[in-house]
């Protein structure tokens, strides 16, 4: 606990404090709330987004391309802001594809992964001229059939389900049996079939998992991904030009989480790149990141509408809740519920004075935004800030649950 009463967390320190009030995009939250016109809302800081990309560029090899996975935060203004800063976008639905194509980015820098692409989505992706990551043999055949009907020759990469996993990840998305990608041992045969179809092979996509804070584990998996890719490339019908090695870079959500040592990951990638440059001279290596780019740059702001005590415990009841920020309530795939960093945004200069729980306005005990945290004494109308809310916030939450209005989103 720091002297100012907010739980010490690097994500909190990223935002300046002006006259005791946390500021996003240089604007104190009390004023920003007036500007937005209603609480709750999500606020994303464009300057922090830019600095985050700069940090990634400093640590990763110069010739590694950086893609933004739009599902982490598809707000069009955020995606527009990132367009000139990244090398491409990864999309996972037709609407995400539209958001990407509305930016000035070239279509061949947009890739579409994800299981269960419909015939309609495949047709849209072919017409758009983006790279399509096929997730199964059936999907490859459906794509070829649509392509022939539409007269196009789609660019395809095969998403490979590796025979190893990314350990200690928030979400495992490779290794073992998976709905994602094609099992590595079946890929050589698939490449043979692909060569007979009216498809343009561009490369491979391997995504092993998400939210990993351990540089050593990420380095190990990246090495295995390069080994597997080089082996598969020998069976490919055309040179590999597009090698998406996934990402999985995590951010520290909870007090004991240590930030990822990005410099170590970058140094290791530089060593791996020397092998790729020799073996696959035409390949562009792509790292795709979602939360690492946007997660720390956003906050969720909700107003205290009631303060009550129950049998010795203080509850700050807010106008927000899990219907907007499900992950902070611990119900977005977490095994153990832990608190996201929170603060009273308009009392940043005050010391912690009590232990309080921050709850939302939904009629369910799951609607807990912070469980027994030390905070300055908060009153009705104060602003509770939930940090690490730039990724998997609004669009990963059940906004329709309890039929409250949807929150605003602003990029400041
Ligand atoms: C979700 C997803 C990402 C982004 O994951 P983060 O943990 O937000 O970085 C990247 N690639 C693929 C294929 C994904 O499904």
Coordinates of N, CA, C and O in Angstrom, one line a residue, residues 191 201 204 231-240:
X191 N -0.6 -29.5 -46.5 CA 0.2 -28.6 -47.5 C 0.1 -29.3 -48.9 O 0.1 -28.6 -49.9
X201 N -0.5 -19.9 -51.0 CA 0.0 -20.2 -49.7 C 1.0 -19.1 -49.3 O 1.9 -18.8 -50.1
X204 N 2.6 -19.5 -42.2 CA 2.1 -20.2 -41.0 C 1.7 -19.2 -39.9 O 2.3 -18.2 -39.8
X231 N 10.7 -26.6 -39.9 CA 10.5 -28.0 -40.4 C 9.3 -28.0 -41.4 O 9.4 -28.7 -42.4
X232 N 8.2 -27.4 -41.0 CA 7.0 -27.4 -41.9 C 7.3 -26.7 -43.2 O 6.7 -27.1 -44.2
X233 N 8.1 -25.6 -43.2 CA 8.4 -24.9 -44.4 C 9.0 -25.7 -45.5 O 8.8 -25.5 -46.7
X234 N 9.7 -26.8 -45.1 CA 10.3 -27.7 -46.1 C 9.3 -28.4 -46.9 O 9.6 -28.9 -48.0
X235 N 8.1 -28.5 -46.3 CA 7.0 -29.2 -47.0 C 6.1 -28.3 -47.7 O 5.1 -28.7 -48.4
X236 N 6.3 -27.0 -47.7 CA 5.4 -26.0 -48.2 C 5.5 -25.9 -49.7 O 6.5 -26.1 -50.3
X237 N 4.3 -25.6 -50.4 CA 4.3 -25.5 -51.8 C 4.9 -24.2 -52.4 O 5.1 -24.1 -53.6
X238 N 5.2 -23.3 -51.5 CA 5.8 -22.0 -51.9 C 6.6 -21.4 -50.7 O 6.4 -21.9 -49.6
X239 N 7.5 -20.5 -51.0 CA 8.3 -19.9 -49.9 C 7.4 -19.3 -48.8 O 6.3 -18.7 -49.1
X240 N 7.8 -19.4 -47.6 CA 7.0 -18.8 -46.5 C 7.3 -17.3 -46.5 O 8.5 -16.9 -46.5

